Short mmCIF file of C-alpha atoms in Angstrom, two decimals:
data_model
loop_
_atom_site.label_atom_id
_atom_site.label_comp_id
_atom_site.label_asym_id
_atom_site.label_seq_id
_atom_site.Cartn_x
_atom_site.Cartn_y
_atom_site.Cartn_z
CA UNK A 560 -98.01 47.12 20.03
CA UNK A 561 -95.40 45.38 19.56
CA UNK A 562 -92.57 47.38 21.60
CA UNK A 563 -90.05 46.90 18.87
CA UNK A 564 -91.90 48.25 16.57
CA UNK A 565 -92.39 51.99 18.66
CA UNK A 566 -89.48 53.93 18.51
CA UNK A 567 -86.84 53.84 21.43
CA UNK A 568 -87.38 57.55 22.04
CA UNK A 569 -91.47 56.98 22.56
CA UNK A 570 -90.74 53.50 24.36
CA UNK A 571 -88.47 56.13 26.89
CA UNK A 572 -90.96 58.63 26.42
CA UNK A 573 -93.74 56.27 28.02
CA UNK A 574 -91.43 54.53 30.55
CA UNK A 575 -90.97 58.29 32.26
CA UNK A 576 -94.60 58.69 31.70
CA UNK A 577 -95.59 55.85 33.95
CA UNK A 578 -92.96 57.02 36.24
CA UNK A 579 -94.50 60.72 37.03
CA UNK A 580 -98.53 59.41 36.97
CA UNK A 581 -97.77 56.66 39.05
CA UNK A 582 -95.80 59.29 42.30
CA UNK A 583 -92.06 58.31 41.83
CA UNK A 584 -90.89 61.30 40.36
CA UNK A 585 -93.69 63.25 41.92
CA UNK A 586 -93.78 67.18 41.00
CA UNK A 587 -91.03 69.05 41.88
CA UNK A 588 -88.67 66.38 41.61
CA UNK A 589 -85.62 66.57 39.48
CA UNK A 590 -85.61 63.89 36.63
CA UNK A 591 -81.47 61.99 36.53
CA UNK A 592 -78.99 63.86 33.91
CA UNK A 593 -79.25 63.08 30.03
CA UNK A 594 -75.92 61.47 30.63
CA UNK A 595 -78.17 58.90 33.42
CA UNK A 596 -80.49 58.64 31.58
CA UNK A 597 -79.15 57.19 28.45
CA UNK A 598 -76.60 54.90 30.46
CA UNK A 599 -79.86 53.47 32.11
CA UNK A 600 -81.38 52.87 28.73
CA UNK A 601 -79.09 51.98 26.73
CA UNK A 602 -79.07 54.77 23.60
CA UNK A 603 -77.24 58.03 23.08
CA UNK A 604 -78.15 61.61 24.29
CA UNK A 605 -79.62 62.79 21.14
CA UNK A 606 -82.50 59.86 21.70
CA UNK A 607 -82.93 60.82 25.44
CA UNK A 608 -83.07 64.86 23.95
CA UNK A 609 -85.55 63.91 21.38
CA UNK A 610 -87.99 61.70 24.67
CA UNK A 611 -87.53 65.07 27.04
CA UNK A 612 -88.76 67.47 24.25
CA UNK A 613 -91.52 65.42 23.54
CA UNK A 614 -92.44 65.66 27.66
CA UNK A 615 -91.84 68.77 27.69
CA UNK A 616 -94.11 69.70 24.98
CA UNK A 617 -96.93 67.72 27.22
CA UNK A 618 -96.18 69.80 29.64
CA UNK A 619 -95.40 67.10 32.05
CA UNK A 620 -91.43 68.29 32.52
CA UNK A 621 -89.41 71.70 32.25
CA UNK A 622 -85.84 72.57 32.01
CA UNK A 623 -84.14 75.32 33.07
CA UNK A 624 -80.49 76.66 33.58
CA UNK A 625 -78.34 75.84 36.13
CA UNK A 626 -81.63 73.97 37.67
CA UNK A 627 -81.92 70.96 35.35
CA UNK A 628 -85.01 69.49 34.31
CA UNK A 629 -88.14 68.91 36.46
CA UNK A 630 -91.63 67.40 36.78
CA UNK A 631 -94.08 69.79 36.97
CA UNK A 632 -97.47 68.20 36.21
CA UNK A 633 -98.43 64.84 36.35
CA UNK A 634 -101.11 63.25 33.71
CA UNK A 635 -104.06 63.69 36.33
CA UNK A 636 -102.55 67.32 37.27
CA UNK A 637 -102.73 68.46 33.97
CA UNK A 638 -106.71 67.69 33.98
CA UNK A 639 -107.59 69.33 37.68
CA UNK A 640 -107.78 72.39 39.08
CA UNK A 641 -106.08 72.19 42.26
CA UNK A 642 -102.24 70.61 42.18
CA UNK A 643 -101.21 68.06 44.61
CA UNK A 644 -98.86 67.93 47.05
CA UNK A 645 -95.29 69.12 46.03
CA UNK A 646 -93.12 66.64 47.94
CA UNK A 647 -90.00 68.88 46.49
CA UNK A 648 -90.85 71.40 49.30
CA UNK A 649 -90.47 68.72 51.71
CA UNK A 650 -87.20 67.16 50.63
CA UNK A 651 -85.10 70.41 50.70
CA UNK A 652 -86.13 71.10 54.25
CA UNK A 653 -85.82 68.22 56.05
CA UNK A 654 -82.94 68.31 59.25
CA UNK A 655 -80.22 65.95 57.88
CA UNK A 656 -78.47 68.11 55.12
CA UNK A 657 -78.03 66.32 51.66
CA UNK A 658 -74.34 65.31 50.82
CA UNK A 659 -72.77 67.28 48.13
CA UNK A 660 -73.65 66.38 44.03
CA UNK A 661 -70.23 65.35 43.70
CA UNK A 662 -70.46 62.99 46.88
CA UNK A 663 -73.82 62.28 45.25
CA UNK A 664 -72.25 61.05 41.81
CA UNK A 665 -69.59 59.53 43.20
CA UNK A 666 -71.95 57.34 45.85
CA UNK A 667 -74.25 56.03 42.41
CA UNK A 668 -71.16 55.47 40.30
CA UNK A 669 -69.26 53.16 43.22
CA UNK A 670 -71.68 50.31 41.82
CA UNK A 671 -71.44 50.64 38.49
CA UNK A 672 -68.79 47.79 36.96
CA UNK A 673 -67.96 49.25 34.02
CA UNK A 674 -65.67 51.76 36.17
CA UNK A 675 -62.22 51.31 37.52
CA UNK A 676 -63.05 51.99 41.14
CA UNK A 677 -60.14 53.92 42.69
CA UNK A 678 -62.60 55.38 45.46
CA UNK A 679 -63.87 53.08 46.92
CA UNK A 680 -63.20 52.22 50.83
CA UNK A 681 -63.22 48.65 51.36
CA UNK A 682 -61.90 45.45 50.64
CA UNK A 683 -62.07 43.59 47.05
CA UNK A 684 -64.77 40.91 46.58
CA UNK A 685 -61.79 38.71 45.67
CA UNK A 686 -60.39 39.13 49.08
CA UNK A 687 -63.88 38.45 50.62
CA UNK A 688 -63.62 34.68 52.03
CA UNK A 689 -66.76 33.63 50.82
CA UNK A 690 -66.53 30.10 51.19
CA UNK A 691 -65.48 30.59 55.17
CA UNK A 692 -68.34 32.71 55.38
CA UNK A 693 -70.86 30.41 54.28
CA UNK A 694 -69.59 28.17 56.96
CA UNK A 695 -70.05 30.70 59.57
CA UNK A 696 -73.45 31.41 58.64
CA UNK A 697 -74.60 28.04 57.88
CA UNK A 698 -73.32 26.98 61.88
CA UNK A 699 -75.15 30.54 62.95
CA UNK A 700 -78.20 29.04 61.33
CA UNK A 701 -78.28 25.51 62.58
CA UNK A 702 -78.14 26.94 66.32
CA UNK A 703 -80.69 29.68 65.73
CA UNK A 704 -83.66 29.22 67.72
CA UNK A 705 -86.26 32.51 67.59
CA UNK A 706 -84.62 35.62 65.82
CA UNK A 707 -85.99 37.78 69.01
CA UNK A 708 -84.66 41.57 69.82
CA UNK A 709 -81.09 41.23 71.83
CA UNK A 710 -80.26 43.30 74.72
CA UNK A 711 -80.39 46.96 74.12
CA UNK A 712 -76.73 46.85 74.48
CA UNK A 713 -76.26 43.71 72.14
CA UNK A 714 -76.07 39.84 71.78
CA UNK A 715 -73.96 39.35 74.82
CA UNK A 716 -71.84 36.35 73.72
CA UNK A 717 -71.13 38.83 70.78
CA UNK A 718 -70.08 41.42 73.74
CA UNK A 719 -68.01 39.05 75.35
CA UNK A 720 -65.86 38.75 72.17
CA UNK A 721 -65.67 41.77 71.58
CA UNK A 722 -64.14 42.29 75.04
CA UNK A 723 -61.80 39.22 74.79
CA UNK A 724 -60.98 41.00 71.37
CA UNK A 725 -60.42 44.37 73.03
CA UNK A 726 -57.90 43.19 75.50
CA UNK A 727 -55.41 41.70 73.10
CA UNK A 728 -55.05 45.40 72.50
CA UNK A 729 -54.71 46.75 75.65
CA UNK A 730 -57.76 47.79 76.34
CA UNK A 731 -59.73 46.36 79.79
CA UNK A 732 -63.67 46.62 79.77
CA UNK A 733 -66.41 44.17 80.85
CA UNK A 734 -69.31 43.39 78.01
CA UNK A 735 -71.50 45.65 80.35
CA UNK A 736 -68.79 48.82 78.47
CA UNK A 737 -69.36 47.76 75.18
CA UNK A 738 -72.25 48.32 72.94
CA UNK A 739 -73.18 47.08 69.06
CA UNK A 740 -73.74 48.91 66.61
CA UNK A 741 -74.58 48.88 62.63
CA UNK A 742 -71.02 50.42 62.07
CA UNK A 743 -69.34 53.20 62.92
CA UNK A 744 -71.43 55.80 61.53
CA UNK A 745 -74.69 54.64 64.19
CA UNK A 746 -71.91 55.38 66.68
CA UNK A 747 -70.90 58.57 65.31
CA UNK A 748 -74.90 59.44 64.87
CA UNK A 749 -75.75 58.44 68.53
CA UNK A 750 -72.30 60.10 70.11
CA UNK A 751 -74.33 63.28 68.27
CA UNK A 752 -77.59 63.00 69.32
CA UNK A 753 -77.13 61.46 73.07
CA UNK A 754 -73.78 63.16 74.09
CA UNK A 755 -74.00 66.58 72.76
CA UNK A 756 -76.19 69.50 72.13
CA UNK A 757 -76.67 71.28 68.71
CA UNK A 758 -73.75 73.87 68.02
CA UNK A 759 -71.23 71.47 70.19
CA UNK A 760 -67.67 72.15 69.05
CA UNK A 761 -66.50 69.06 67.31
CA UNK A 762 -62.73 69.09 67.29
CA UNK A 763 -61.28 66.76 64.14
CA UNK A 764 -58.40 66.40 62.05
CA UNK A 765 -58.32 68.64 58.71
CA UNK A 766 -58.98 66.89 56.57
CA UNK A 767 -61.40 64.35 57.90
CA UNK A 768 -63.69 61.67 56.85
CA UNK A 769 -66.64 62.58 54.51
CA UNK A 770 -69.38 61.05 56.10
CA UNK A 771 -68.40 62.04 59.30
CA UNK A 772 -68.29 65.18 58.28
CA UNK A 773 -71.58 65.03 56.82
CA UNK A 774 -72.92 64.00 59.89
CA UNK A 775 -71.28 66.29 62.30
CA UNK A 776 -72.77 68.86 59.91
CA UNK A 777 -76.12 67.94 60.01
CA UNK A 778 -76.59 67.57 63.61
CA UNK A 779 -75.63 71.13 63.99
CA UNK A 780 -72.38 70.75 65.65
CA UNK A 781 -69.78 73.51 65.23
CA UNK A 782 -66.41 71.76 62.86
CA UNK A 783 -63.15 72.85 63.71
CA UNK A 784 -60.27 71.14 62.09
CA UNK A 785 -56.76 70.86 63.61
CA UNK A 786 -53.46 70.88 62.01
CA UNK A 787 -51.52 67.17 61.18
CA UNK A 788 -48.42 66.52 60.30
CA UNK A 789 -46.95 63.31 59.32
CA UNK A 790 -47.43 62.09 62.94
CA UNK A 791 -50.84 62.85 63.22
CA UNK A 792 -52.59 65.81 64.57
CA UNK A 793 -51.08 68.46 66.57
CA UNK A 794 -51.88 68.78 70.42
CA UNK A 795 -50.70 71.99 70.68
CA UNK A 796 -53.33 73.61 68.19
CA UNK A 797 -55.88 72.06 70.78
CA UNK A 798 -56.90 75.21 73.01
CA UNK A 799 -60.75 75.61 74.91
CA UNK A 800 -62.27 79.12 75.34
CA UNK A 801 -64.11 78.96 78.40
CA UNK A 802 -67.37 78.69 77.36
CA UNK A 803 -66.61 75.34 75.37
CA UNK A 804 -65.38 73.08 77.94
CA UNK A 805 -67.97 70.27 78.88
CA UNK A 806 -69.18 70.69 75.59
CA UNK A 807 -66.79 69.49 73.14
CA UNK A 808 -65.34 66.72 71.93
CA UNK A 809 -62.21 65.70 69.88
CA UNK A 810 -62.71 62.87 66.81
CA UNK A 811 -59.85 61.54 65.54
CA UNK A 812 -58.54 58.31 63.24
CA UNK A 813 -55.39 57.80 65.19
CA UNK A 814 -54.44 54.35 62.84
CA UNK A 815 -54.18 55.08 58.82
CA UNK A 816 -56.53 58.12 58.64
CA UNK A 817 -59.02 58.25 56.38
CA UNK A 818 -58.08 59.97 54.00
CA UNK A 819 -54.57 61.43 54.25
CA UNK A 820 -53.24 57.23 55.44
CA UNK A 821 -50.95 58.83 58.46
CA UNK A 822 -50.45 56.37 61.52
CA UNK A 823 -50.40 58.71 64.51
CA UNK A 824 -47.00 57.77 66.47
CA UNK A 825 -46.84 56.64 70.08
CA UNK A 826 -45.18 59.78 71.36
CA UNK A 827 -48.43 61.84 69.73
CA UNK A 828 -51.25 59.73 71.13
CA UNK A 829 -49.38 60.39 74.65
CA UNK A 830 -49.27 64.03 73.36
CA UNK A 831 -52.39 64.16 72.50
CA UNK A 832 -54.03 62.41 75.87
CA UNK A 833 -52.10 64.81 77.79
CA UNK A 834 -53.36 67.51 75.40
CA UNK A 835 -56.90 67.03 76.03
CA UNK A 836 -56.68 65.96 79.62
CA UNK A 837 -55.76 68.94 80.46
CA UNK A 838 -58.55 70.65 78.17
CA UNK A 839 -61.25 67.99 79.68
CA UNK A 840 -61.40 67.38 76.27
CA UNK A 841 -63.50 63.94 75.70
CA UNK A 842 -61.73 61.58 72.68
CA UNK A 843 -63.95 59.84 69.71
CA UNK A 844 -61.07 57.41 68.56
CA UNK A 845 -62.01 56.00 65.42
CA UNK A 846 -59.74 52.46 65.43
CA UNK A 847 -62.35 51.03 62.68
CA UNK A 848 -58.58 50.40 60.32
CA UNK A 849 -56.39 49.03 62.83
CA UNK A 850 -55.89 45.79 62.04
CA UNK A 851 -55.25 47.05 58.11
CA UNK A 852 -51.21 47.33 59.21
CA UNK A 853 -48.77 45.94 56.12
CA UNK A 854 -45.45 46.25 57.96
CA UNK A 855 -45.56 46.88 61.70
CA UNK A 856 -48.11 46.66 64.53
CA UNK A 857 -49.63 49.97 65.42
CA UNK A 858 -48.99 51.75 68.82
CA UNK A 859 -51.21 50.92 71.07
CA UNK A 860 -54.96 52.61 71.19
CA UNK A 861 -55.51 55.45 73.18
CA UNK A 862 -57.74 54.09 74.88
CA UNK A 863 -56.00 51.03 76.08
CA UNK A 864 -53.57 54.46 77.51
CA UNK A 865 -56.53 56.43 78.90
CA UNK A 866 -56.66 55.71 83.03
CA UNK A 867 -59.20 58.29 83.64
CA UNK A 868 -62.22 57.12 81.25
CA UNK A 869 -61.42 60.00 78.91
CA UNK A 870 -61.83 57.43 75.02
CA UNK A 871 -64.78 56.35 73.64
CA UNK A 872 -63.12 53.71 71.61
CA UNK A 873 -65.04 52.79 68.31
CA UNK A 874 -64.43 49.56 66.08
CA UNK A 875 -65.87 47.97 63.87
CA UNK A 876 -66.00 44.55 60.93
CA UNK A 877 -67.03 46.50 57.85
CA UNK A 878 -63.12 47.17 57.04
CA UNK A 879 -61.68 43.92 57.46
CA UNK A 880 -64.68 41.27 56.87
CA UNK A 881 -67.86 42.73 55.03
CA UNK A 882 -69.42 46.10 55.40
CA UNK A 883 -72.45 43.66 54.58
CA UNK A 884 -72.64 42.14 58.37
CA UNK A 885 -73.33 45.84 59.43
CA UNK A 886 -71.54 45.31 62.90
CA UNK A 887 -69.39 47.62 64.63
CA UNK A 888 -68.71 48.53 68.34
CA UNK A 889 -68.82 50.89 71.25
CA UNK A 890 -66.27 50.73 74.28
CA UNK A 891 -66.12 53.69 76.54
CA UNK A 892 -67.32 53.97 80.58
CA UNK A 893 -70.75 52.10 81.45
CA UNK A 894 -73.06 55.31 81.66
CA UNK A 895 -72.13 56.24 78.37
CA UNK A 896 -72.82 53.09 77.32
CA UNK A 897 -75.96 52.96 79.05
CA UNK A 898 -77.58 56.35 77.76
CA UNK A 899 -76.27 55.23 73.80
CA UNK A 900 -77.92 52.23 74.30
CA UNK A 901 -81.11 53.57 75.44
CA UNK A 902 -80.73 55.73 72.37
CA UNK A 903 -79.83 53.16 70.10
CA UNK A 904 -82.75 51.27 71.44
CA UNK A 905 -85.12 54.55 70.36
CA UNK A 906 -83.46 54.46 66.79
CA UNK A 907 -83.89 50.72 65.66
CA UNK A 908 -84.43 48.47 68.24
CA UNK A 909 -81.38 46.57 68.10
CA UNK A 910 -78.47 45.37 65.00
CA UNK A 911 -79.20 42.36 63.40
CA UNK A 912 -79.68 39.25 65.52
CA UNK A 913 -78.29 37.40 62.28
CA UNK A 914 -75.52 39.29 62.03
CA UNK A 915 -74.35 39.72 65.38
CA UNK A 916 -74.14 35.56 65.74
CA UNK A 917 -71.58 35.33 62.57
CA UNK A 918 -69.75 38.43 63.98
CA UNK A 919 -69.55 36.70 67.35
CA UNK A 920 -68.04 33.16 66.00
CA UNK A 921 -65.42 35.33 63.93
CA UNK A 922 -64.05 36.75 67.14
CA UNK A 923 -64.05 33.88 69.33
CA UNK A 924 -62.88 30.77 66.93
CA UNK A 925 -60.01 32.77 65.67
CA UNK A 926 -61.21 32.36 62.51
CA UNK A 927 -61.28 36.82 62.70
CA UNK A 928 -57.59 36.72 63.27
CA UNK A 929 -56.67 34.33 60.88
CA UNK A 930 -58.74 36.29 58.07
CA UNK A 931 -56.44 39.72 58.87
CA UNK A 932 -53.35 37.75 58.04
CA UNK A 933 -54.63 36.96 54.34
CA UNK A 934 -55.91 40.28 53.66
CA UNK A 935 -52.95 42.30 55.00
CA UNK A 936 -51.03 40.08 52.11
CA UNK A 937 -53.67 41.10 49.90
CA UNK A 938 -53.07 44.33 50.58
CA UNK A 939 -49.60 44.36 50.80
CA UNK A 940 -49.56 43.15 46.66
CA UNK A 941 -51.75 45.74 45.84
CA UNK A 942 -49.95 48.57 47.64
CA UNK A 943 -46.74 47.37 45.84
CA UNK A 944 -48.83 47.39 42.49
CA UNK A 945 -50.14 51.28 43.14
CA UNK A 946 -46.76 52.26 44.52
CA UNK A 947 -45.38 50.60 41.27
CA UNK A 948 -47.76 52.15 38.64
CA UNK A 949 -47.51 55.65 40.58
CA UNK A 950 -44.22 55.61 39.80
CA UNK A 951 -43.97 54.67 36.23
CA UNK A 952 -46.91 56.96 35.84
CA UNK A 953 -47.03 59.95 38.10
CA UNK A 954 -43.29 60.60 38.97
CA UNK A 955 -42.78 64.06 38.64
CA UNK A 956 -46.21 64.86 38.11
CA UNK A 957 -47.58 64.51 42.00
CA UNK A 958 -46.04 63.44 45.31
CA UNK A 959 -47.49 60.82 47.70
CA UNK A 960 -46.26 58.82 50.55
CA UNK A 961 -45.98 55.22 51.53
CA UNK A 962 -49.26 54.36 53.71
CA UNK A 963 -47.62 52.16 56.73
CA UNK A 964 -51.64 50.53 56.10
CA UNK A 965 -54.73 50.94 55.74
CA UNK A 966 -56.50 51.34 51.72
CA UNK A 967 -55.48 55.13 50.94
CA UNK A 968 -53.17 56.95 48.84
CA UNK A 969 -53.10 60.74 49.86
CA UNK A 970 -52.02 62.18 46.41
CA UNK A 971 -50.50 65.71 45.97
CA UNK A 972 -50.66 67.54 42.49
CA UNK A 973 -49.51 70.72 41.16
CA UNK A 974 -51.73 74.00 42.41
CA UNK A 975 -52.35 74.88 38.82
CA UNK A 976 -54.21 71.63 38.16
CA UNK A 977 -58.12 72.25 39.08
CA UNK A 978 -59.08 69.35 41.27
CA UNK A 979 -62.58 69.42 40.29
CA UNK A 980 -61.88 69.51 36.78
CA UNK A 981 -59.14 66.69 36.56
CA UNK A 982 -62.27 64.49 38.71
CA UNK A 983 -64.26 65.02 35.64
CA UNK A 984 -61.65 64.10 33.32
CA UNK A 985 -61.16 60.87 35.02
CA UNK A 986 -64.55 60.34 35.14
CA UNK A 987 -65.19 60.96 31.33
CA UNK A 988 -62.12 57.74 31.56
CA UNK A 989 -64.80 56.05 33.23
CA UNK A 990 -62.21 56.21 36.23
CA UNK A 991 -63.61 56.70 39.68
CA UNK A 992 -61.65 58.91 42.51
CA UNK A 993 -62.13 60.71 45.08
CA UNK A 994 -61.10 64.95 45.09
CA UNK A 995 -59.50 66.30 48.59
CA UNK A 996 -61.95 69.03 48.34
CA UNK A 997 -64.93 66.72 49.84
CA UNK A 998 -63.12 66.11 52.58
CA UNK A 999 -62.27 69.89 54.01
CA UNK A 1000 -62.80 73.04 53.03
CA UNK A 1001 -61.14 75.42 50.82
CA UNK A 1002 -58.36 74.72 47.73
CA UNK A 1003 -57.11 71.74 48.30
CA UNK A 1004 -54.60 69.86 45.87
CA UNK A 1005 -55.25 66.50 46.79
CA UNK A 1006 -56.93 62.89 45.50
CA UNK A 1007 -57.79 59.93 47.21
CA UNK A 1008 -56.64 56.98 45.51
CA UNK A 1009 -57.96 53.91 46.91
CA UNK A 1010 -55.38 50.65 46.25
CA UNK A 1011 -57.71 48.22 48.16
CA UNK A 1012 -60.75 47.80 45.97
CA UNK A 1013 -60.13 47.00 41.95
CA UNK A 1014 -58.51 44.56 40.68
CA UNK A 1015 -55.27 44.68 40.09
CA UNK A 1016 -54.50 45.21 37.06
CA UNK A 1017 -57.71 47.72 36.57
CA UNK A 1018 -55.54 49.72 39.40
CA UNK A 1019 -52.75 50.04 36.96
CA UNK A 1020 -54.59 51.54 34.39
CA UNK A 1021 -56.64 53.48 36.45
CA UNK A 1022 -53.04 55.31 37.46
CA UNK A 1023 -52.01 55.45 33.76
CA UNK A 1024 -55.21 57.25 32.87
CA UNK A 1025 -55.05 59.74 35.84
CA UNK A 1026 -50.98 60.40 34.98
CA UNK A 1027 -52.14 61.31 31.41
CA UNK A 1028 -54.86 63.29 32.51
CA UNK A 1029 -53.03 65.36 34.78
CA UNK A 1030 -50.44 65.40 32.11
CA UNK A 1031 -52.69 66.98 29.98
CA UNK A 1032 -52.81 70.21 32.12
CA UNK A 1033 -49.21 70.92 32.07
#
């Protein structure tokens, strides 16, 4: 039968039946929302509703208020006496906690080109050095032998390049004290699994990086939010109980903090080191935004001031060069690196050999430093455009500070505006932003705006729409 003569709703019914019958959507699974199905099939919601009603009449799906629409049978179980495995029971009992629903929605929508992306914490494709990357990839490919597994700590020339790179920031560690990881999140996962116990207290800024929060929670850690001011986390708020000593860590993002954009001052860094030394509290320093300074270079890393091996240092190329390389590093005392390297071998047997060779060439050739000059200039232009647009459309409606670097502007809105409702209204206008509530528990009056990703005109338009939505509440 010619598919063009089959009603559109019937084509959708058959497509969904196929997904159910072949096990893509097993019994117990929740099917996508009507909005998402309408976008996927390119139809209006009334067509989707007609298809869903027919599938429900066939006994394949069932909708319940507050729960959504779920698969309750497949074409085989309608004829069989016994029910098959209900994968839904497994999906909801896994050790790792699912992301909040709004976070899952943001993650999915960040790949939708029809949205103005004010949420994405990565560089615009316009800034990506595609021609240089092609040259580096070609050079790396010409030198390739067999792509086997690397040493447990990572490709040695890359660890040497990282060691040399860190030395320029005042961190003097040999390659044996450096571990190559597949991005910062893997570093945090290894720390959680290899150095902490379930229930260990993790001190961190409040608010803090969304995915580190979720990772620590899933690992069963006891998160303890610490207050911040304009210079960073307040060291006087750090006080460990006797039973917490030897079990706790402090996780901090001192350079262009995510989500607030705050740069920790040099004085505050020294105070933080002193406070953590007094409490015998190890520090995990997440410094992935360090190179994204726009006005002046940031103070030395905590690790550069650390004379006692108190700080575990994390860096990455994901925010500055390419998230797709999946290359980061951990620098710490050698016994810690040995422990984490062993655990990484158990987990994935090493990061991509090709990516490690490409990263080594960027760092050792001077290309990375030259690239960062271009990145900073581009980000300065974007920051200026965002701030000018905010002056035009948000003056008198919200409060914000000019970030000294990084990607983000932390926007404070009036207390009587419901942030989740504002997020939803902007979403309906095809503007995606991150509500501050996903970065900390409790009430939140903030929105995180990224000026790094969207094209300049889209960035300005997104801010204009946001201003109009805020004004609609007043």
